[in-house]
Amino acid sequence: MNQDIIGAISTPPGEGGIAIVRISGEGAIEKINEVFYPKAKGKELIYQKPFTLTLGYIRDEGQGMVDEVLVSLMKSPRSYTGEDMVEINCHGGALAAKRCLERVLSLGIRLAQPGEFTQRAFLNGKIDAVQAEAVIDIIRAKTDRGLKLALKQLEGKNSQYIKSMEDNILEANMLLEASLDFSEDVGDLDYERVRELLQMSRDGIDKMLKAGELGDIYKEGISVAICGKPNVGKSSLLNALLGKERAIVTDVPGTTRDLIEEYVNIRGIPVRIIDTAGIRDTSDLVEKLGINRAKQAIKDADLIILVLDVEAGMTEEDIRIFQELENKERIILLVNKDDLLEKKIKKEDIELHFSGIDVIWASIKEDIGIQSLAEMIERKVMAGLADGEQLEFTVSLRQKELLKEAGQYIQEVLEALELVPLDCLGVDMQNALSSLGQLTGKDLKEESIDRIFREFCIGK
């Protein structure tokens, strides 16, 4: 690991109250002391206690003021990276932060690579690999539920669970080795105990993978396409779900000609709602392009909301659109304007043409049925997955691969118990431990470490 001092802007670009320039490495405090001039005498950084704030100025080589700043100090090992750290709190805005960073780098401090601060925290034992991956999930969280899961991972809940599985395999391996090396003292291998320990780990892996499927939904979200013929209320539905006027709504068919996409939080799930162009036969070239895009978006969506209008009645166009939709289990049928006294669509019509499809009778204008729609979206997303209240984990793709690998090794031992020589069983147990060790970072190779932190932004 490089022992040089690194620096970067840790706050997002743009205007704001403050921006933070972060510096880490042995000698960081002494370096920044060279360009920091405190407002009060005797407040030079080298004389300050850790975890204090000092007001002063960053000055350039000609003693001109770069910015008025507050500087915080953290001493190794009690810092985010485990090294000496300085955080310069300057005025927000791109120029002030940029000038402060340039002055810092002029001291021979190197610009940090993406994720390098967190990578140093990992290499210095402040966090493990699973916790490091949680940092990026926290940054990217789209809903409170996704954030809560990522914070649990950062807190170490996932790592504790993985350790319990490791402990079971270690105990099983210890029994195996004792039986091999000290058979006269300990007797024959307790196969039932070994099987019990390994099965607990195997079940734990399955539970973690299952929970990870649901975690992916809270982390990555789903896509929902709103479709139907023109002028049935698709754009009104988008606006109702968003709680704001995002799409133009008129009585003119074909108003929406391109895809309109927005994210909305539906019961803790980040949902990308796609309002599509009304599907119909048209000679308008621009509208045709919009309809083609709509069909592709509908094909790619996780769920589809097909909108009908009781005032317009059910037409052959509605039925044709429905028949062309693939994977009917993805479909939610929303029958709009149910508040009208005169309805040209009856429940018998729906049962005849849309048998087996989930139906919401709604009035988008009167906000009737929108809550039921949100509940149905959640129910469809969660179908076949663990109860959301029991969810404990988010699991990255890297973690999934290693969990599956460890599970396969354990399964091979379980199937081979009492059938193959004991030393052969030990090889697979060690392989399972190695896979779990790579999960938390104990056995990670350098290229794997780099891959984890490559997704981070500079300054984190």
Short mmCIF file of C-alpha atoms in Angstrom, two decimals:
data_model
loop_
_atom_site.label_atom_id
_atom_site.label_comp_id
_atom_site.label_asym_id
_atom_site.label_seq_id
_atom_site.Cartn_x
_atom_site.Cartn_y
_atom_site.Cartn_z
CA MET A 1 0.00 0.00 0.00
CA ASN A 2 1.24 3.52 -0.82
CA GLN A 3 2.17 5.55 2.24
CA ASP A 4 2.04 8.92 0.46
CA ILE A 5 -0.37 11.66 1.47
CA ILE A 6 -3.53 11.95 -0.64
CA GLY A 7 -6.10 14.70 -1.03
CA ALA A 8 -9.39 15.32 -2.83
CA ILE A 9 -12.63 17.28 -2.67
CA SER A 10 -15.14 15.11 -0.80
CA THR A 11 -18.31 17.11 -1.44
CA PRO A 12 -20.36 17.13 -4.66
CA PRO A 13 -19.66 19.85 -7.24
CA GLY A 14 -21.91 22.89 -7.32
CA GLU A 15 -22.87 25.74 -5.01
CA GLY A 16 -23.42 25.10 -1.32
CA GLY A 17 -22.74 26.30 2.20
CA ILE A 18 -19.40 24.54 2.50
CA ALA A 19 -17.12 22.25 0.55
CA ILE A 20 -14.68 19.80 2.13
CA VAL A 21 -11.14 19.07 0.99
CA ARG A 22 -10.01 15.82 2.62
CA ILE A 23 -6.36 14.89 3.20
CA SER A 24 -5.03 11.60 4.61
CA GLY A 25 -1.63 10.08 5.28
CA GLU A 26 1.31 10.15 7.66
CA GLY A 27 2.46 13.76 8.03
CA ALA A 28 -0.78 15.25 6.66
CA ILE A 29 -1.20 17.62 9.60
CA GLU A 30 2.35 18.95 9.30
CA LYS A 31 1.93 19.44 5.55
CA ILE A 32 -1.30 21.44 5.81
CA ASN A 33 0.19 23.47 8.64
CA GLU A 34 2.56 24.95 6.04
CA VAL A 35 -0.29 26.72 4.22
CA PHE A 36 -2.74 27.29 7.09
CA TYR A 37 -2.65 30.57 8.98
CA PRO A 38 -4.83 30.62 12.11
CA LYS A 39 -6.81 33.71 13.06
CA ALA A 40 -5.68 33.41 16.67
CA LYS A 41 -2.05 33.24 17.73
CA GLY A 42 -0.79 29.88 18.94
CA LYS A 43 -3.46 27.98 17.02
CA GLU A 44 -1.15 26.42 14.45
CA LEU A 45 -2.38 22.96 13.48
CA ILE A 46 0.69 21.17 14.84
CA TYR A 47 -0.23 22.41 18.33
CA GLN A 48 -3.91 21.48 18.21
CA LYS A 49 -5.53 18.46 19.80
CA PRO A 50 -7.27 15.89 17.58
CA PHE A 51 -10.98 16.31 16.88
CA THR A 52 -10.88 20.10 17.10
CA LEU A 53 -11.86 22.84 14.65
CA THR A 54 -9.53 25.76 13.98
CA LEU A 55 -10.51 28.94 12.12
CA GLY A 56 -8.01 30.51 9.76
CA TYR A 57 -6.92 31.00 6.17
CA ILE A 58 -5.36 28.95 3.42
CA ARG A 59 -2.74 31.14 1.77
CA ASP A 60 -0.98 30.81 -1.56
CA GLU A 61 2.77 30.96 -2.20
CA GLY A 62 2.68 34.75 -2.28
CA GLN A 63 0.84 34.86 1.08
CA GLY A 64 -2.39 35.86 -0.65
CA MET A 65 -5.61 34.44 0.82
CA VAL A 66 -7.06 31.44 -0.98
CA ASP A 67 -10.07 31.15 1.35
CA GLU A 68 -11.20 31.47 4.94
CA VAL A 69 -11.60 27.96 6.31
CA LEU A 70 -12.31 25.77 9.32
CA VAL A 71 -9.85 22.90 9.64
CA SER A 72 -10.57 19.68 11.55
CA LEU A 73 -7.88 17.23 12.65
CA MET A 74 -8.03 13.47 13.24
CA LYS A 75 -5.04 11.49 14.44
CA SER A 76 -4.18 7.90 13.57
CA PRO A 77 -5.67 5.41 14.28
CA ARG A 78 -8.88 7.23 15.29
CA SER A 79 -9.92 8.43 11.86
CA TYR A 80 -11.93 7.18 8.88
CA THR A 81 -8.83 5.88 7.09
CA GLY A 82 -6.89 4.92 10.21
CA GLU A 83 -4.25 7.51 9.25
CA ASP A 84 -3.68 11.15 10.19
CA MET A 85 -6.44 13.14 8.49
CA VAL A 86 -7.20 16.79 7.86
CA GLU A 87 -10.49 18.12 6.54
CA ILE A 88 -10.52 21.68 5.21
CA ASN A 89 -14.01 23.17 5.35
CA CYS A 90 -13.97 25.97 2.81
CA HIS A 91 -16.75 28.00 1.21
CA GLY A 92 -19.04 26.05 -1.08
CA GLY A 93 -18.82 26.49 -4.80
CA ALA A 94 -16.56 24.99 -7.41
CA LEU A 95 -13.93 27.75 -7.49
CA ALA A 96 -13.18 28.06 -3.75
CA ALA A 97 -12.87 24.30 -3.31
CA LYS A 98 -10.79 23.94 -6.46
CA ARG A 99 -8.34 26.64 -5.36
CA CYS A 100 -7.98 25.06 -1.90
CA LEU A 101 -7.33 21.65 -3.45
CA GLU A 102 -4.79 23.10 -5.89
CA ARG A 103 -2.93 24.69 -2.97
CA VAL A 104 -2.96 21.39 -1.10
CA LEU A 105 -1.63 19.49 -4.12
CA SER A 106 1.12 22.08 -4.59
CA LEU A 107 2.66 20.73 -1.36
CA GLY A 108 3.44 17.42 -3.09
CA ILE A 109 0.25 15.77 -1.89
CA ARG A 110 -1.15 13.37 -4.48
CA LEU A 111 -4.71 13.57 -5.85
CA ALA A 112 -6.62 10.59 -4.43
CA GLN A 113 -7.88 7.85 -6.72
CA PRO A 114 -11.62 6.97 -6.71
CA GLY A 115 -12.46 5.29 -3.40
CA GLU A 116 -8.90 5.55 -2.09
CA PHE A 117 -9.87 6.94 1.32
CA THR A 118 -12.21 4.00 1.91
CA GLN A 119 -9.62 1.61 0.46
CA ARG A 120 -7.13 2.83 3.04
CA ALA A 121 -9.77 2.33 5.75
CA PHE A 122 -10.09 -1.27 4.56
CA LEU A 123 -6.34 -1.89 4.31
CA ASN A 124 -5.82 -0.40 7.78
CA GLY A 125 -8.45 -2.71 9.29
CA LYS A 126 -11.05 -0.03 10.04
CA ILE A 127 -13.68 -1.85 7.96
CA ASP A 128 -13.88 -5.15 6.07
CA ALA A 129 -14.69 -5.62 2.38
CA VAL A 130 -18.42 -6.11 3.00
CA GLN A 131 -18.58 -2.87 4.99
CA ALA A 132 -16.60 -1.07 2.29
CA GLU A 133 -19.17 -2.12 -0.30
CA ALA A 134 -21.88 -0.78 2.02
CA VAL A 135 -20.41 2.72 1.68
CA ILE A 136 -21.20 2.85 -2.04
CA ASP A 137 -24.70 1.48 -1.35
CA ILE A 138 -25.29 4.29 1.17
CA ILE A 139 -24.24 6.88 -1.40
CA ARG A 140 -26.50 5.37 -4.06
CA ALA A 141 -29.53 4.59 -1.85
CA LYS A 142 -32.78 5.78 -3.46
CA THR A 143 -35.19 5.10 -0.57
CA ASP A 144 -35.11 5.03 3.23
CA ARG A 145 -35.41 1.24 3.16
CA GLY A 146 -32.41 0.89 0.87
CA LEU A 147 -30.43 3.25 3.08
CA LYS A 148 -31.42 1.32 6.22
CA LEU A 149 -30.16 -1.95 4.73
CA ALA A 150 -26.88 -0.38 3.63
CA LEU A 151 -26.35 1.10 7.10
CA LYS A 152 -26.89 -2.34 8.65
CA GLN A 153 -24.20 -3.68 6.35
CA LEU A 154 -21.83 -0.84 7.30
CA GLU A 155 -22.55 -1.53 10.97
CA GLY A 156 -21.24 -5.05 10.43
CA LYS A 157 -24.46 -7.12 10.55
CA ASN A 158 -23.60 -8.95 7.32
CA SER A 159 -20.04 -9.59 8.48
CA GLN A 160 -21.25 -11.00 11.81
CA TYR A 161 -23.55 -13.38 9.97
CA ILE A 162 -20.74 -14.51 7.67
CA LYS A 163 -18.49 -15.05 10.70
CA SER A 164 -21.08 -17.35 12.29
CA MET A 165 -20.99 -19.50 9.14
CA GLU A 166 -17.18 -19.50 9.18
CA ASP A 167 -17.17 -20.55 12.84
CA ASN A 168 -19.39 -23.55 12.06
CA ILE A 169 -17.10 -24.69 9.23
CA LEU A 170 -14.01 -24.15 11.39
CA GLU A 171 -15.49 -26.31 14.15
CA ALA A 172 -16.38 -29.03 11.64
CA ASN A 173 -12.87 -28.87 10.20
CA MET A 174 -11.36 -29.01 13.68
CA LEU A 175 -13.31 -32.20 14.44
CA LEU A 176 -12.12 -33.64 11.14
CA GLU A 177 -8.45 -32.81 11.75
CA ALA A 178 -8.59 -34.09 15.33
CA SER A 179 -9.99 -37.39 14.07
CA LEU A 180 -7.19 -37.62 11.50
CA ASP A 181 -4.29 -36.62 13.74
CA PHE A 182 -5.39 -37.95 17.12
CA SER A 183 -7.71 -40.82 16.29
CA GLU A 184 -6.51 -42.89 19.27
CA ASP A 185 -7.39 -40.07 21.69
CA VAL A 186 -10.62 -38.68 20.21
CA GLY A 187 -11.99 -41.75 18.48
CA ASP A 188 -13.97 -41.82 15.25
CA LEU A 189 -15.25 -38.66 13.62
CA ASP A 190 -18.63 -37.48 14.90
CA TYR A 191 -20.28 -37.43 11.48
CA GLU A 192 -23.62 -36.23 12.81
CA ARG A 193 -22.06 -33.19 14.49
CA VAL A 194 -20.06 -32.35 11.36
CA ARG A 195 -23.18 -32.68 9.23
CA GLU A 196 -25.13 -30.46 11.62
CA LEU A 197 -22.47 -27.73 11.57
CA LEU A 198 -22.09 -27.76 7.79
CA GLN A 199 -25.84 -27.81 7.22
CA MET A 200 -26.22 -24.72 9.42
CA SER A 201 -23.67 -22.92 7.26
CA ARG A 202 -25.32 -24.15 4.06
CA ASP A 203 -28.73 -22.97 5.29
CA GLY A 204 -27.20 -19.65 6.30
CA ILE A 205 -25.80 -19.12 2.81
CA ASP A 206 -29.19 -19.92 1.25
CA LYS A 207 -30.89 -17.47 3.60
CA MET A 208 -28.39 -14.75 2.79
CA LEU A 209 -28.78 -15.26 -0.96
CA LYS A 210 -32.57 -15.23 -0.63
CA ALA A 211 -32.49 -12.06 1.43
CA GLY A 212 -30.13 -10.58 -1.15
CA GLU A 213 -32.75 -11.00 -3.88
CA LEU A 214 -35.10 -8.77 -1.95
CA GLY A 215 -32.23 -6.46 -1.02
CA ASP A 216 -31.56 -5.96 -4.73
CA ILE A 217 -35.09 -4.64 -5.14
CA TYR A 218 -34.64 -2.06 -2.39
CA LYS A 219 -31.19 -1.17 -3.71
CA GLU A 220 -31.62 -1.23 -7.49
CA GLY A 221 -35.40 -0.79 -7.79
CA ILE A 222 -37.72 -1.91 -10.57
CA SER A 223 -39.15 -0.42 -13.76
CA VAL A 224 -42.88 0.00 -14.39
CA ALA A 225 -44.23 0.97 -17.81
CA ILE A 226 -47.62 2.67 -18.15
CA CYS A 227 -49.22 1.75 -21.46
CA GLY A 228 -52.51 1.85 -23.32
CA LYS A 229 -54.17 3.55 -26.24
CA PRO A 230 -54.03 7.37 -26.47
CA ASN A 231 -55.92 9.59 -24.04
CA VAL A 232 -56.89 7.02 -21.39
CA GLY A 233 -55.07 8.78 -18.52
CA LYS A 234 -51.51 7.42 -18.70
CA SER A 235 -49.84 10.79 -18.13
CA SER A 236 -52.36 11.66 -15.42
CA LEU A 237 -51.42 8.41 -13.67
CA LEU A 238 -47.72 9.29 -13.85
CA ASN A 239 -48.44 12.68 -12.29
CA ALA A 240 -50.61 11.08 -9.59
CA LEU A 241 -47.88 8.60 -8.62
CA LEU A 242 -45.25 11.35 -8.55
CA GLY A 243 -47.46 13.80 -6.68
CA LYS A 244 -46.56 16.55 -9.16
CA GLU A 245 -47.25 17.70 -12.72
CA ARG A 246 -44.46 16.01 -14.68
CA ALA A 247 -46.25 15.11 -17.91
CA ILE A 248 -48.45 17.36 -20.04
CA VAL A 249 -52.09 16.30 -19.88
CA THR A 250 -54.56 17.34 -22.61
CA ASP A 251 -57.67 15.97 -24.30
CA VAL A 252 -55.74 15.68 -27.55
CA PRO A 253 -54.75 12.06 -28.38
CA GLY A 254 -51.04 11.59 -28.99
CA THR A 255 -49.84 14.38 -26.65
CA THR A 256 -47.12 12.12 -25.22
CA ARG A 257 -44.79 11.24 -28.08
CA ASP A 258 -41.68 10.12 -26.22
CA LEU A 259 -40.87 8.24 -23.04
CA ILE A 260 -41.11 10.20 -19.80
CA GLU A 261 -39.22 8.57 -16.92
CA GLU A 262 -39.18 9.46 -13.23
CA TYR A 263 -38.23 7.69 -10.00
CA VAL A 264 -40.81 7.40 -7.24
CA ASN A 265 -40.64 5.73 -3.82
CA ILE A 266 -43.43 3.16 -3.62
CA ARG A 267 -43.56 1.59 -0.15
CA GLY A 268 -39.77 1.67 0.17
CA ILE A 269 -39.10 0.38 -3.35
CA PRO A 270 -37.38 2.73 -5.84
CA VAL A 271 -39.61 2.50 -8.91
CA ARG A 272 -38.71 3.94 -12.30
CA ILE A 273 -42.07 4.91 -13.78
CA ILE A 274 -42.16 5.16 -17.58
CA ASP A 275 -45.01 7.02 -19.26
CA THR A 276 -45.21 5.75 -22.83
CA ALA A 277 -46.77 7.12 -25.99
CA GLY A 278 -50.32 5.96 -26.67
CA ILE A 279 -50.25 2.89 -28.91
CA ARG A 280 -52.29 3.21 -32.09
CA ASP A 281 -51.96 3.12 -35.87
CA THR A 282 -50.72 6.49 -37.11
CA SER A 283 -49.15 8.07 -40.18
CA ASP A 284 -47.30 10.68 -38.08
CA LEU A 285 -43.58 9.82 -38.31
CA VAL A 286 -42.65 11.36 -34.95
CA GLU A 287 -45.52 9.61 -33.19
CA LYS A 288 -44.52 6.31 -34.84
CA LEU A 289 -41.01 6.65 -33.42
CA GLY A 290 -42.49 7.30 -29.98
CA ILE A 291 -44.73 4.24 -30.26
CA ASN A 292 -41.77 2.04 -31.24
CA ARG A 293 -39.86 3.29 -28.20
CA ALA A 294 -42.93 2.66 -26.07
CA LYS A 295 -43.14 -0.96 -27.22
CA GLN A 296 -39.47 -1.55 -26.38
CA ALA A 297 -39.85 0.06 -22.95
CA ILE A 298 -42.91 -2.11 -22.26
CA LYS A 299 -40.99 -5.21 -23.30
CA ASP A 300 -38.09 -4.37 -20.97
CA ALA A 301 -40.18 -3.30 -17.95
CA ASP A 302 -40.45 -5.41 -14.80
CA LEU A 303 -44.15 -4.57 -14.45
CA ILE A 304 -46.76 -3.12 -16.83
CA ILE A 305 -49.77 -0.97 -15.97
CA LEU A 306 -52.31 -1.23 -18.79
CA VAL A 307 -54.80 1.65 -18.56
CA LEU A 308 -58.41 1.45 -19.79
CA ASP A 309 -61.03 4.23 -19.80
CA VAL A 310 -64.62 3.39 -18.77
CA GLU A 311 -65.87 6.52 -20.54
CA ALA A 312 -64.34 5.52 -23.88
CA GLY A 313 -65.29 1.88 -23.40
CA MET A 314 -63.34 -1.23 -24.28
CA THR A 315 -62.22 -1.34 -27.90
CA GLU A 316 -60.50 -3.82 -30.17
CA GLU A 317 -57.43 -1.60 -29.79
CA ASP A 318 -57.38 -2.24 -26.02
CA ILE A 319 -57.67 -5.99 -26.53
CA ARG A 320 -54.99 -6.00 -29.24
CA ILE A 321 -52.55 -4.08 -27.02
CA PHE A 322 -53.16 -6.58 -24.21
CA GLN A 323 -52.71 -9.60 -26.48
CA GLU A 324 -49.36 -8.26 -27.73
CA LEU A 325 -47.98 -7.94 -24.19
CA GLU A 326 -45.60 -10.70 -23.13
CA ASN A 327 -45.47 -12.34 -19.68
CA LYS A 328 -49.04 -11.62 -18.62
CA GLU A 329 -48.16 -12.10 -14.93
CA ARG A 330 -46.35 -8.73 -15.13
CA ILE A 331 -49.57 -6.87 -15.96
CA ILE A 332 -51.76 -4.74 -13.70
CA LEU A 333 -54.96 -3.59 -15.38
CA LEU A 334 -56.06 -0.13 -14.22
CA VAL A 335 -59.61 0.82 -15.21
CA ASN A 336 -59.78 4.61 -15.05
CA LYS A 337 -62.71 6.98 -14.35
CA ASP A 338 -64.56 4.47 -12.17
CA ASP A 339 -66.20 7.43 -10.39
CA LEU A 340 -68.44 8.11 -13.41
CA LEU A 341 -72.07 7.05 -13.15
CA GLU A 342 -72.23 5.83 -16.74
CA LYS A 343 -69.63 3.18 -17.44
CA LYS A 344 -69.02 1.59 -20.82
CA ILE A 345 -66.82 -1.11 -19.27
CA LYS A 346 -68.34 -3.64 -16.90
CA LYS A 347 -66.72 -6.22 -14.65
CA GLU A 348 -68.07 -8.98 -16.89
CA ASP A 349 -66.13 -7.45 -19.83
CA ILE A 350 -62.92 -7.48 -17.80
CA GLU A 351 -63.43 -11.10 -16.73
CA LEU A 352 -64.10 -12.11 -20.32
CA HIS A 353 -61.13 -10.44 -21.99
CA PHE A 354 -58.60 -10.12 -19.12
CA SER A 355 -59.12 -13.32 -17.16
CA GLY A 356 -56.49 -13.93 -14.47
CA ILE A 357 -55.13 -10.37 -14.59
CA ASP A 358 -54.92 -8.21 -11.44
CA VAL A 359 -57.39 -5.31 -11.76
CA ILE A 360 -57.59 -1.92 -10.05
CA TRP A 361 -60.80 0.10 -10.50
CA ALA A 362 -59.69 3.70 -10.13
CA SER A 363 -60.31 7.36 -10.73
CA ILE A 364 -56.99 9.08 -11.24
CA LYS A 365 -58.63 12.53 -11.15
CA GLU A 366 -60.31 11.82 -7.79
CA ASP A 367 -57.27 9.97 -6.37
CA ILE A 368 -59.27 6.75 -6.04
CA GLY A 369 -57.36 3.48 -6.34
CA ILE A 370 -53.85 5.00 -6.39
CA GLN A 371 -53.02 3.59 -2.95
CA SER A 372 -54.38 0.19 -3.99
CA LEU A 373 -52.17 0.35 -7.08
CA ALA A 374 -49.09 1.03 -4.93
CA GLU A 375 -49.96 -1.94 -2.71
CA MET A 376 -50.41 -4.19 -5.74
CA ILE A 377 -47.06 -3.12 -7.20
CA GLU A 378 -45.40 -4.03 -3.90
CA ARG A 379 -47.26 -7.35 -3.73
CA LYS A 380 -46.22 -8.32 -7.26
CA VAL A 381 -42.60 -7.36 -6.65
CA MET A 382 -42.42 -9.31 -3.39
CA ALA A 383 -44.16 -12.42 -4.73
CA GLY A 384 -42.04 -15.48 -4.01
CA LEU A 385 -39.49 -13.57 -1.94
CA ALA A 386 -38.89 -13.48 1.80
CA ASP A 387 -41.09 -11.32 4.01
CA GLY A 388 -39.80 -7.77 3.74
CA GLU A 389 -39.85 -7.35 7.53
CA GLN A 390 -37.40 -10.25 7.88
CA LEU A 391 -34.95 -8.85 5.35
CA GLU A 392 -31.50 -8.38 6.81
CA PHE A 393 -29.06 -8.09 3.94
CA THR A 394 -28.06 -6.46 0.73
CA VAL A 395 -25.68 -8.68 -1.22
CA SER A 396 -23.46 -7.42 -4.03
CA LEU A 397 -22.75 -9.42 -7.17
CA ARG A 398 -19.24 -10.18 -5.88
CA GLN A 399 -20.67 -11.41 -2.59
CA LYS A 400 -23.28 -13.56 -4.36
CA GLU A 401 -20.62 -15.31 -6.44
CA LEU A 402 -18.51 -16.09 -3.37
CA LEU A 403 -21.52 -17.25 -1.33
CA LYS A 404 -22.58 -19.61 -4.11
CA GLU A 405 -19.01 -20.88 -4.37
CA ALA A 406 -18.79 -21.52 -0.63
CA GLY A 407 -22.21 -23.17 -0.66
CA GLN A 408 -21.14 -25.53 -3.44
CA TYR A 409 -18.04 -26.63 -1.53
CA ILE A 410 -20.12 -27.27 1.60
CA GLN A 411 -22.68 -29.21 -0.42
CA GLU A 412 -19.94 -31.41 -1.85
CA VAL A 413 -18.73 -32.23 1.68
CA LEU A 414 -22.26 -33.03 2.84
CA GLU A 415 -22.82 -35.38 -0.09
CA ALA A 416 -19.44 -37.07 0.38
CA LEU A 417 -19.57 -37.58 4.17
CA GLU A 418 -18.82 -41.20 5.10
CA LEU A 419 -18.07 -41.97 1.43
CA VAL A 420 -14.59 -40.54 0.80
CA PRO A 421 -11.35 -40.30 2.82
CA LEU A 422 -11.41 -37.66 5.55
CA ASP A 423 -8.48 -35.70 4.13
CA CYS A 424 -10.45 -35.15 0.90
CA LEU A 425 -13.29 -33.63 2.91
CA GLY A 426 -10.84 -31.22 4.50
CA VAL A 427 -9.87 -29.77 1.12
CA ASP A 428 -13.43 -28.72 0.33
CA MET A 429 -13.90 -27.28 3.83
CA GLN A 430 -10.78 -25.15 3.38
CA ASN A 431 -12.05 -24.00 0.00
CA ALA A 432 -15.36 -22.97 1.57
CA LEU A 433 -13.49 -21.02 4.25
CA SER A 434 -11.38 -19.35 1.57
CA SER A 435 -14.49 -18.21 -0.30
CA LEU A 436 -16.02 -16.76 2.87
CA GLY A 437 -12.67 -15.17 3.72
CA GLN A 438 -12.69 -13.40 0.36
CA LEU A 439 -16.17 -12.12 1.18
CA THR A 440 -14.95 -10.09 4.15
CA GLY A 441 -11.56 -9.39 2.60
CA LYS A 442 -9.28 -11.60 4.68
CA ASP A 443 -8.09 -13.52 1.62
CA LEU A 444 -8.63 -10.92 -1.11
CA LYS A 445 -6.11 -10.52 -3.90
CA GLU A 446 -4.97 -7.05 -4.96
CA GLU A 447 -6.94 -7.07 -8.22
CA SER A 448 -10.13 -7.96 -6.32
CA ILE A 449 -9.53 -5.10 -3.89
CA ASP A 450 -9.08 -2.68 -6.79
CA ARG A 451 -12.31 -3.92 -8.37
CA ILE A 452 -14.30 -3.16 -5.21
CA PHE A 453 -13.12 0.45 -4.95
CA ARG A 454 -13.20 1.23 -8.67
CA GLU A 455 -16.90 2.14 -8.42
CA PHE A 456 -16.34 4.83 -5.79
CA CYS A 457 -16.15 8.54 -6.51
CA ILE A 458 -13.03 10.60 -5.90
CA GLY A 459 -12.99 11.92 -2.33
CA LYS A 460 -14.66 8.91 -0.69
#
